[in-house]
Amino acid sequence: MNIVPLLQNLSRLAMLTGMALVLALPAAAQSIRVKEIAAVQGVRTNQLTGYGLVVGLDGTGDQTTQMPYTSQGMANYLQQLGLTLPPGVNPQFKNIAAVLVTAELPPFAQPGQAIDVTVSSMGNAKSLRGGTLIATPLKGADGEIYALAQGNLLVGGAGASAGGSKVQINHLSAGRIPGGGQVERTVPTAFALGESIDLGLQSNDFTTASRVTDAINKALGAGTASAVDGRVVRLRAPADPNSRVAFLARVEDVRLDAAVPMAKVVINSRTGSIAMNQAVTLGPCAVAHGNLSVSISSNPVISQPNPLSNGQTVVAEQANIQISQDKGSLIQMGPAAQLSDVVKALNSLGATPQDLLAILQAIKASGALNADLEVI
């Protein structure tokens, strides 16, 4: 008996069995840190905004005859400097543009700290390139001034025009001043107050809240964390500020297995984009897809009268309407338990992204799509 073929068959069987075992193993859970899915409540940025003027433009500023608030803003600024324009004088500024200045005040910002600001034209200025923002107070939602902004703008675009032709690259009516804002006032937080600190999860998920609580208690001791609801986890923190910072640093580095997200399909009706997560599954269903086209053509028809009939030649239009429909096939789509299977099943229809919008909505209405459908 020749044992070589037998050994070869046994080795192939062992390889196939090993492959089957590897494919049958569940995918390893993704390990994430607490800081990636949660943040301390109350520690957040604050939006600042203000009205300002950009000067030094090369004739590309606002047309003050159409934007009177630009001249009014400059007159008020000159008055603060001790210069008063004579009554009835309305100067036509071409190198000035009225702008809105926005910035984000980071948490725990201290007076003197520099922040980045964004400057956007609010008038009909052609370009802010080369301009300088004069001192602009930035206010919060409470109307208080929290920062001052000033500096030279960085505009990423470029443009030129001559003889009625115009060439432009990127955007010229908005710019940025890195470090152009200076913090003048701090925002009080409740970080160092109380005996507890609340962690806010990025999504409302009871599974994630339970896993975060268990992971923190395992790493830092039982009773350290307790879940309040599906979004908030309460921590028992030390009273000393230094110890509290070290405590939160340890909490942020605690690792846990990520929970499987809720199945969701997001559709952008404006661009036709479709995105779905790995939890989306598809039940058995049948989908018919076909295109219907209507073609209308018009041909001129000349009507000639009979001789000696005193008639007139008349030109009429003859319309020809044709309706054609591509073959629509009823495609059987079996159950799909993985994201790749769902994508393959949808691609087999040969539909465009716009067609897939209607197909997914119809599948969801029939109950075969096991996911939430969100249209943005």
GROMACS .gro file of N, CA and C in nm, residues 25-170:
model
  438
   25LEU      N    1  -1.371   3.121   1.392
   25LEU     CA    2  -1.348   3.198   1.513
   25LEU      C    3  -1.409   3.336   1.500
   26PRO      N    4  -1.472   3.389   1.603
   26PRO     CA    5  -1.528   3.523   1.596
   26PRO      C    6  -1.419   3.627   1.590
   27ALA      N    7  -1.453   3.741   1.529
   27ALA     CA    8  -1.357   3.849   1.517
   27ALA      C    9  -1.323   3.904   1.654
   28ALA      N   10  -1.194   3.934   1.674
   28ALA     CA   11  -1.149   3.985   1.803
   28ALA      C   12  -1.212   4.121   1.830
   29ALA      N   13  -1.254   4.139   1.955
   29ALA     CA   14  -1.316   4.265   1.992
   29ALA      C   15  -1.212   4.377   1.989
   30GLN      N   16  -1.252   4.493   1.944
   30GLN     CA   17  -1.161   4.605   1.936
   30GLN      C   18  -1.143   4.666   2.074
   31SER      N   19  -1.016   4.687   2.113
   31SER     CA   20  -0.985   4.745   2.243
   31SER      C   21  -0.970   4.895   2.228
   32ILE      N   22  -1.042   4.971   2.310
   32ILE     CA   23  -1.037   5.116   2.306
   32ILE      C   24  -1.014   5.169   2.447
   33ARG      N   25  -0.975   5.296   2.456
   33ARG     CA   26  -0.955   5.361   2.585
   33ARG      C   27  -1.078   5.444   2.620
   34VAL      N   28  -1.092   5.472   2.747
   34VAL     CA   29  -1.208   5.549   2.793
   34VAL      C   30  -1.207   5.689   2.732
   35LYS      N   31  -1.089   5.749   2.715
   35LYS     CA   32  -1.081   5.885   2.662
   35LYS      C   33  -1.131   5.895   2.518
   36GLU      N   34  -1.139   5.783   2.448
   36GLU     CA   35  -1.183   5.784   2.309
   36GLU      C   36  -1.334   5.778   2.294
   37ILE      N   37  -1.405   5.744   2.400
   37ILE     CA   38  -1.551   5.732   2.391
   37ILE      C   39  -1.623   5.815   2.497
   38ALA      N   40  -1.549   5.885   2.583
   38ALA     CA   41  -1.613   5.962   2.690
   38ALA      C   42  -1.530   6.085   2.720
   39ALA      N   43  -1.595   6.184   2.781
   39ALA     CA   44  -1.529   6.308   2.821
   39ALA      C   45  -1.592   6.356   2.951
   40VAL      N   46  -1.514   6.433   3.025
   40VAL     CA   47  -1.563   6.487   3.152
   40VAL      C   48  -1.668   6.593   3.125
   41GLN      N   49  -1.784   6.578   3.185
   41GLN     CA   50  -1.890   6.675   3.166
   41GLN      C   51  -1.852   6.809   3.229
   42GLY      N   52  -1.881   6.916   3.156
   42GLY     CA   53  -1.846   7.050   3.202
   42GLY      C   54  -1.714   7.099   3.150
   43VAL      N   55  -1.628   7.008   3.103
   43VAL     CA   56  -1.500   7.047   3.044
   43VAL      C   57  -1.519   7.053   2.893
   44ARG      N   58  -1.543   7.170   2.841
   44ARG     CA   59  -1.581   7.187   2.701
   44ARG      C   60  -1.532   7.320   2.648
   45THR      N   61  -1.533   7.333   2.516
   45THR     CA   62  -1.497   7.459   2.453
   45THR      C   63  -1.618   7.553   2.452
   46ASN      N   64  -1.591   7.681   2.433
   46ASN     CA   65  -1.696   7.782   2.425
   46ASN      C   66  -1.676   7.864   2.298
   47GLN      N   67  -1.786   7.894   2.231
   47GLN     CA   68  -1.779   7.967   2.105
   47GLN      C   69  -1.776   8.117   2.131
   48LEU      N   70  -1.685   8.184   2.061
   48LEU     CA   71  -1.671   8.329   2.071
   48LEU      C   72  -1.691   8.391   1.933
   49THR      N   73  -1.747   8.510   1.929
   49THR     CA   74  -1.768   8.579   1.802
   49THR      C   75  -1.760   8.729   1.823
   50GLY      N   76  -1.730   8.800   1.716
   50GLY     CA   77  -1.719   8.945   1.724
   50GLY      C   78  -1.723   9.007   1.585
   51TYR      N   79  -1.753   9.138   1.583
   51TYR     CA   80  -1.756   9.214   1.458
   51TYR      C   81  -1.630   9.298   1.451
   52GLY      N   82  -1.562   9.293   1.336
   52GLY     CA   83  -1.438   9.367   1.322
   52GLY      C   84  -1.420   9.423   1.182
   53LEU      N   85  -1.307   9.488   1.162
   53LEU     CA   86  -1.272   9.549   1.034
   53LEU      C   87  -1.134   9.501   0.991
   54VAL      N   88  -1.122   9.470   0.863
   54VAL     CA   89  -0.994   9.433   0.804
   54VAL      C   90  -0.949   9.550   0.717
   55VAL      N   91  -0.828   9.600   0.741
   55VAL     CA   92  -0.775   9.714   0.669
   55VAL      C   93  -0.653   9.670   0.589
   56GLY      N   94  -0.608   9.760   0.501
   56GLY     CA   95  -0.488   9.733   0.423
   56GLY      C   96  -0.511   9.651   0.299
   57LEU      N   97  -0.634   9.640   0.252
   57LEU     CA   98  -0.662   9.564   0.131
   57LEU      C   99  -0.622   9.646   0.008
   58ASP      N  100  -0.590   9.577  -0.099
   58ASP     CA  101  -0.544   9.644  -0.221
   58ASP      C  102  -0.664   9.672  -0.313
   59GLY      N  103  -0.752   9.759  -0.266
   59GLY     CA  104  -0.868   9.797  -0.346
   59GLY      C  105  -0.972   9.689  -0.360
   60THR      N  106  -0.965   9.586  -0.278
   60THR     CA  107  -1.060   9.474  -0.288
   60THR      C  108  -1.158   9.471  -0.171
   61GLY      N  109  -1.174   9.585  -0.101
   61GLY     CA  110  -1.263   9.590   0.014
   61GLY      C  111  -1.408   9.606  -0.024
   62ASP      N  112  -1.490   9.636   0.078
   62ASP     CA  113  -1.634   9.653   0.056
   62ASP      C  114  -1.662   9.780  -0.024
   63GLN      N  115  -1.769   9.776  -0.103
   63GLN     CA  116  -1.822   9.895  -0.167
   63GLN      C  117  -1.913   9.965  -0.066
   64THR      N  118  -1.860  10.072  -0.008
   64THR     CA  119  -1.929  10.133   0.105
   64THR      C  120  -2.063  10.194   0.068
   65THR      N  121  -2.085  10.221  -0.060
   65THR     CA  122  -2.217  10.273  -0.098
   65THR      C  123  -2.325  10.167  -0.082
   66GLN      N  124  -2.287  10.039  -0.096
   66GLN     CA  125  -2.381   9.929  -0.078
   66GLN      C  126  -2.374   9.870   0.062
   67MET      N  127  -2.264   9.890   0.132
   67MET     CA  128  -2.245   9.837   0.267
   67MET      C  129  -2.219   9.953   0.362
   68PRO      N  130  -2.325  10.024   0.404
   68PRO     CA  131  -2.302  10.143   0.488
   68PRO      C  132  -2.245  10.111   0.625
   69TYR      N  133  -2.265   9.989   0.674
   69TYR     CA  134  -2.214   9.959   0.808
   69TYR      C  135  -2.062   9.953   0.811
   70THR      N  136  -1.998   9.936   0.695
   70THR     CA  137  -1.852   9.939   0.692
   70THR      C  138  -1.801  10.079   0.723
   71SER      N  139  -1.861  10.179   0.659
   71SER     CA  140  -1.822  10.318   0.687
   71SER      C  141  -1.858  10.356   0.829
   72GLN      N  142  -1.973  10.310   0.878
   72GLN     CA  143  -2.013  10.342   1.014
   72GLN      C  144  -1.917  10.280   1.116
   73GLY      N  145  -1.875  10.154   1.091
   73GLY     CA  146  -1.781  10.090   1.181
   73GLY      C  147  -1.647  10.161   1.184
   74MET      N  148  -1.599  10.206   1.066
   74MET     CA  149  -1.471  10.278   1.064
   74MET      C  150  -1.484  10.414   1.131
   75ALA      N  151  -1.598  10.480   1.112
   75ALA     CA  152  -1.618  10.610   1.178
   75ALA      C  153  -1.618  10.594   1.330
   76ASN      N  154  -1.683  10.489   1.379
   76ASN     CA  155  -1.684  10.464   1.524
   76ASN      C  156  -1.543  10.433   1.575
   77TYR      N  157  -1.466  10.358   1.496
   77TYR     CA  158  -1.329  10.325   1.539
   77TYR      C  159  -1.242  10.450   1.542
   78LEU      N  160  -1.256  10.536   1.442
   78LEU     CA  161  -1.177  10.660   1.440
   78LEU      C  162  -1.216  10.751   1.556
   79GLN      N  163  -1.345  10.749   1.592
   79GLN     CA  164  -1.390  10.831   1.704
   79GLN      C  165  -1.329  10.784   1.835
   80GLN      N  166  -1.308  10.653   1.850
   80GLN     CA  167  -1.242  10.603   1.969
   80GLN      C  168  -1.097  10.646   1.977
   81LEU      N  169  -1.037  10.670   1.859
   81LEU     CA  170  -0.898  10.717   1.854
   81LEU      C  171  -0.888  10.868   1.865
   82GLY      N  172  -1.002  10.937   1.879
   82GLY     CA  173  -1.002  11.082   1.893
   82GLY      C  174  -1.019  11.156   1.763
   83LEU      N  175  -1.054  11.087   1.654
   83LEU     CA  176  -1.075  11.152   1.524
   83LEU      C  177  -1.223  11.153   1.492
   84THR      N  178  -1.276  11.272   1.464
   84THR     CA  179  -1.418  11.288   1.433
   84THR      C  180  -1.432  11.341   1.292
   85LEU      N  181  -1.507  11.271   1.209
   85LEU     CA  182  -1.529  11.315   1.071
   85LEU      C  183  -1.624  11.433   1.069
   86PRO      N  184  -1.603  11.529   0.980
   86PRO     CA  185  -1.695  11.643   0.970
   86PRO      C  186  -1.835  11.598   0.934
   87PRO      N  187  -1.939  11.671   0.977
   87PRO     CA  188  -2.077  11.633   0.942
   87PRO      C  189  -2.099  11.634   0.791
   88GLY      N  190  -2.170  11.535   0.743
   88GLY     CA  191  -2.202  11.525   0.601
   88GLY      C  192  -2.094  11.460   0.518
   89VAL      N  193  -1.981  11.427   0.577
   89VAL     CA  194  -1.872  11.363   0.503
   89VAL      C  195  -1.892  11.212   0.507
   90ASN      N  196  -1.898  11.150   0.391
   90ASN     CA  197  -1.916  11.005   0.381
   90ASN      C  198  -1.801  10.948   0.298
   91PRO      N  199  -1.689  10.917   0.359
   91PRO     CA  200  -1.573  10.869   0.282
   91PRO      C  201  -1.602  10.734   0.218
   92GLN      N  202  -1.543  10.714   0.100
   92GLN     CA  203  -1.559  10.589   0.026
   92GLN      C  204  -1.433  10.506   0.044
   93PHE      N  205  -1.440  10.415   0.140
   93PHE     CA  206  -1.324  10.329   0.166
   93PHE      C  207  -1.323  10.213   0.066
   94LYS      N  208  -1.207  10.187   0.008
   94LYS     CA  209  -1.191  10.073  -0.082
   94LYS      C  210  -1.097   9.967  -0.026
   95ASN      N  211  -1.029  10.002   0.080
   95ASN     CA  212  -0.930   9.910   0.136
   95ASN      C  213  -0.975   9.853   0.270
   96ILE      N  214  -1.104   9.860   0.301
   96ILE     CA  215  -1.157   9.815   0.429
   96ILE      C  216  -1.271   9.716   0.402
   97ALA      N  217  -1.281   9.615   0.486
   97ALA     CA  218  -1.389   9.516   0.474
   97ALA      C  219  -1.442   9.485   0.613
   98ALA      N  220  -1.574   9.479   0.623
   98ALA     CA  221  -1.638   9.438   0.748
   98ALA      C  222  -1.637   9.285   0.756
   99VAL      N  223  -1.600   9.233   0.873
   99VAL     CA  224  -1.583   9.089   0.887
   99VAL      C  225  -1.646   9.043   1.018
  100LEU      N  226  -1.673   8.915   1.025
  100LEU     CA  227  -1.712   8.847   1.148
  100LEU      C  228  -1.596   8.759   1.191
  101VAL      N  229  -1.559   8.769   1.316
  101VAL     CA  230  -1.445   8.695   1.370
  101VAL      C  231  -1.498   8.590   1.467
  102THR      N  232  -1.457   8.466   1.449
  102THR     CA  233  -1.501   8.355   1.534
  102THR      C  234  -1.380   8.283   1.590
  103ALA      N  235  -1.399   8.223   1.706
  103ALA     CA  236  -1.291   8.149   1.772
  103ALA      C  237  -1.354   8.053   1.872
  104GLU      N  238  -1.275   7.954   1.913
  104GLU     CA  239  -1.315   7.859   2.016
  104GLU      C  240  -1.226   7.878   2.138
  105LEU      N  241  -1.291   7.903   2.251
  105LEU     CA  242  -1.217   7.918   2.376
  105LEU      C  243  -1.200   7.780   2.438
  106PRO      N  244  -1.077   7.727   2.445
  106PRO     CA  245  -1.058   7.591   2.497
  106PRO      C  246  -1.084   7.585   2.647
  107PRO      N  247  -1.111   7.466   2.699
  107PRO     CA  248  -1.132   7.453   2.843
  107PRO      C  249  -1.006   7.486   2.921
  108PHE      N  250  -1.024   7.543   3.039
  108PHE     CA  251  -0.915   7.581   3.130
  108PHE      C  252  -0.823   7.686   3.069
  109ALA      N  253  -0.873   7.763   2.970
  109ALA     CA  254  -0.790   7.869   2.911
  109ALA      C  255  -0.764   7.978   3.013
  110GLN      N  256  -0.641   8.027   3.016
  110GLN     CA  257  -0.599   8.128   3.111
  110GLN      C  258  -0.570   8.260   3.041
  111PRO      N  259  -0.584   8.374   3.112
  111PRO     CA  260  -0.554   8.505   3.051
  111PRO      C  261  -0.413   8.509   2.996
  112GLY      N  262  -0.401   8.563   2.875
  112GLY     CA  263  -0.272   8.570   2.808
  112GLY      C  264  -0.247   8.457   2.711
  113GLN      N  265  -0.328   8.352   2.717
  113GLN     CA  266  -0.310   8.239   2.626
  113GLN      C  267  -0.354   8.277   2.485
  114ALA      N  268  -0.282   8.232   2.384
  114ALA     CA  269  -0.313   8.262   2.244
  114ALA      C  270  -0.404   8.155   2.186
  115ILE      N  271  -0.502   8.195   2.108
  115ILE     CA  272  -0.594   8.105   2.039
  115ILE      C  273  -0.603   8.145   1.893
  116ASP      N  274  -0.640   8.052   1.808
  116ASP     CA  275  -0.656   8.080   1.666
  116ASP      C  276  -0.793   8.142   1.641
  117VAL      N  277  -0.800   8.232   1.543
  117VAL     CA  278  -0.926   8.296   1.508
  117VAL      C  279  -0.949   8.282   1.358
  118THR      N  280  -1.075   8.281   1.319
  118THR     CA  281  -1.116   8.274   1.179
  118THR      C  282  -1.190   8.402   1.142
  119VAL      N  283  -1.154   8.461   1.028
  119VAL     CA  284  -1.209   8.587   0.983
  119VAL      C  285  -1.284   8.562   0.853
  120SER      N  286  -1.411   8.605   0.847
  120SER     CA  287  -1.495   8.584   0.729
  120SER      C  288  -1.562   8.715   0.689
  121SER      N  289  -1.559   8.744   0.561
  121SER     CA  290  -1.619   8.867   0.511
  121SER      C  291  -1.771   8.860   0.521
  122MET      N  292  -1.833   8.971   0.561
  122MET     CA  293  -1.979   8.977   0.571
  122MET      C  294  -2.037   9.075   0.470
  123GLY      N  295  -1.953   9.133   0.386
  123GLY     CA  296  -1.998   9.227   0.284
  123GLY      C  297  -1.969   9.175   0.145
  124ASN      N  298  -1.939   9.267   0.053
  124ASN     CA  299  -1.911   9.230  -0.085
  124ASN      C  300  -1.765   9.250  -0.121
  125ALA      N  301  -1.677   9.235  -0.023
  125ALA     CA  302  -1.534   9.246  -0.051
  125ALA      C  303  -1.490   9.136  -0.148
  126LYS      N  304  -1.405   9.172  -0.242
  126LYS     CA  305  -1.359   9.075  -0.341
  126LYS      C  306  -1.253   8.981  -0.284
  127SER      N  307  -1.171   9.031  -0.193
  127SER     CA  308  -1.065   8.949  -0.137
  127SER      C  309  -1.018   9.009  -0.005
  128LEU      N  310  -0.980   8.920   0.088
  128LEU     CA  311  -0.921   8.963   0.215
  128LEU      C  312  -0.771   8.939   0.218
  129ARG      N  313  -0.716   8.902   0.105
  129ARG     CA  314  -0.574   8.869   0.098
  129ARG      C  315  -0.490   8.993   0.126
  130GLY      N  316  -0.393   8.981   0.216
  130GLY     CA  317  -0.305   9.092   0.249
  130GLY      C  318  -0.360   9.186   0.352
  131GLY      N  319  -0.477   9.158   0.409
  131GLY     CA  320  -0.539   9.248   0.505
  131GLY      C  321  -0.493   9.222   0.647
  132THR      N  322  -0.522   9.321   0.732
  132THR     CA  323  -0.489   9.314   0.873
  132THR      C  324  -0.614   9.339   0.956
  133LEU      N  325  -0.642   9.251   1.048
  133LEU     CA  326  -0.756   9.268   1.137
  133LEU      C  327  -0.716   9.360   1.252
  134ILE      N  328  -0.794   9.467   1.272
  134ILE     CA  329  -0.767   9.555   1.385
  134ILE      C  330  -0.834   9.497   1.510
  135ALA      N  331  -0.796   9.551   1.626
  135ALA     CA  332  -0.838   9.494   1.754
  135ALA      C  333  -0.989   9.473   1.759
  136THR      N  334  -1.029   9.347   1.781
  136THR     CA  335  -1.170   9.309   1.781
  136THR      C  336  -1.202   9.232   1.908
  137PRO      N  337  -1.295   9.280   1.988
  137PRO     CA  338  -1.335   9.203   2.108
  137PRO      C  339  -1.421   9.084   2.069
  138LEU      N  340  -1.395   8.971   2.131
  138LEU     CA  341  -1.470   8.849   2.106
  138LEU      C  342  -1.555   8.818   2.229
  139LYS      N  343  -1.685   8.803   2.206
  139LYS     CA  344  -1.780   8.785   2.315
  139LYS      C  345  -1.835   8.643   2.315
  140GLY      N  346  -1.877   8.600   2.433
  140GLY     CA  347  -1.943   8.472   2.449
  140GLY      C  348  -2.094   8.485   2.441
  141ALA      N  349  -2.163   8.373   2.470
  141ALA     CA  350  -2.309   8.375   2.463
  141ALA      C  351  -2.371   8.465   2.569
  142ASP      N  352  -2.296   8.494   2.677
  142ASP     CA  353  -2.348   8.580   2.783
  142ASP      C  354  -2.321   8.728   2.757
  143GLY      N  355  -2.259   8.761   2.644
  143GLY     CA  356  -2.232   8.900   2.610
  143GLY      C  357  -2.105   8.955   2.670
  144GLU      N  358  -2.031   8.878   2.747
  144GLU     CA  359  -1.907   8.923   2.808
  144GLU      C  360  -1.789   8.902   2.713
  145ILE      N  361  -1.689   8.990   2.723
  145ILE     CA  362  -1.569   8.980   2.639
  145ILE      C  363  -1.472   8.881   2.703
  146TYR      N  364  -1.433   8.779   2.626
  146TYR     CA  365  -1.342   8.676   2.675
  146TYR      C  366  -1.208   8.676   2.603
  147ALA      N  367  -1.198   8.745   2.489
  147ALA     CA  368  -1.071   8.747   2.416
  147ALA      C  369  -1.068   8.869   2.324
  148LEU      N  370  -0.947   8.906   2.281
  148LEU     CA  371  -0.925   9.011   2.183
  148LEU      C  372  -0.848   8.952   2.066
  149ALA      N  373  -0.888   8.988   1.944
  149ALA     CA  374  -0.825   8.934   1.823
  149ALA      C  375  -0.765   9.046   1.741
  150GLN      N  376  -0.647   9.020   1.685
  150GLN     CA  377  -0.580   9.117   1.599
  150GLN      C  378  -0.464   9.046   1.530
  151GLY      N  379  -0.435   9.089   1.405
  151GLY     CA  380  -0.322   9.031   1.335
  151GLY      C  381  -0.341   9.028   1.185
  152ASN      N  382  -0.240   8.976   1.115
  152ASN     CA  383  -0.241   8.966   0.970
  152ASN      C  384  -0.309   8.836   0.927
  153LEU      N  385  -0.392   8.845   0.824
  153LEU     CA  386  -0.468   8.729   0.777
  153LEU      C  387  -0.383   8.640   0.688
  154LEU      N  388  -0.408   8.511   0.700
  154LEU     CA  389  -0.354   8.413   0.607
  154LEU      C  390  -0.469   8.360   0.524
  155VAL      N  391  -0.470   8.393   0.395
  155VAL     CA  392  -0.576   8.351   0.302
  155VAL      C  393  -0.516   8.249   0.207
  156GLY      N  394  -0.578   8.133   0.198
  156GLY     CA  395  -0.523   8.025   0.117
  156GLY      C  396  -0.551   8.036  -0.030
  157GLY      N  397  -0.632   8.132  -0.074
  157GLY     CA  398  -0.667   8.143  -0.215
  157GLY      C  399  -0.585   8.249  -0.286
  158ALA      N  400  -0.603   8.256  -0.417
  158ALA     CA  401  -0.537   8.356  -0.501
  158ALA      C  402  -0.627   8.381  -0.621
  159GLY      N  403  -0.620   8.503  -0.675
  159GLY     CA  404  -0.704   8.536  -0.789
  159GLY      C  405  -0.650   8.657  -0.863
  160ALA      N  406  -0.694   8.670  -0.987
  160ALA     CA  407  -0.656   8.784  -1.070
  160ALA      C  408  -0.764   8.805  -1.174
  161SER      N  409  -0.783   8.931  -1.214
  161SER     CA  410  -0.885   8.964  -1.315
  161SER      C  411  -0.832   9.076  -1.402
  162ALA      N  412  -0.865   9.071  -1.531
  162ALA     CA  413  -0.826   9.174  -1.627
  162ALA      C  414  -0.906   9.156  -1.754
  163GLY      N  415  -0.950   9.267  -1.812
  163GLY     CA  416  -1.021   9.262  -1.940
  163GLY      C  417  -1.148   9.180  -1.935
  164GLY      N  418  -1.216   9.179  -1.824
  164GLY     CA  419  -1.339   9.102  -1.813
  164GLY      C  420  -1.320   8.956  -1.781
  165SER      N  421  -1.196   8.909  -1.773
  165SER     CA  422  -1.167   8.770  -1.740
  165SER      C  423  -1.121   8.762  -1.595
  166LYS      N  424  -1.152   8.651  -1.531
  166LYS     CA  425  -1.121   8.634  -1.390
  166LYS      C  426  -1.078   8.491  -1.364
  167VAL      N  427  -0.971   8.478  -1.287
  167VAL     CA  428  -0.921   8.346  -1.246
  167VAL      C  429  -0.909   8.347  -1.094
  168GLN      N  430  -0.962   8.243  -1.031
  168GLN     CA  431  -0.959   8.237  -0.885
  168GLN      C  432  -0.932   8.094  -0.841
  169ILE      N  433  -0.848   8.081  -0.742
  169ILE     CA  434  -0.815   7.951  -0.682
  169ILE      C  435  -0.853   7.956  -0.535
  170ASN      N  436  -0.933   7.861  -0.493
  170ASN     CA  437  -0.980   7.852  -0.355
  170ASN      C  438  -1.064   7.975  -0.318
   0.00000   0.00000   0.00000
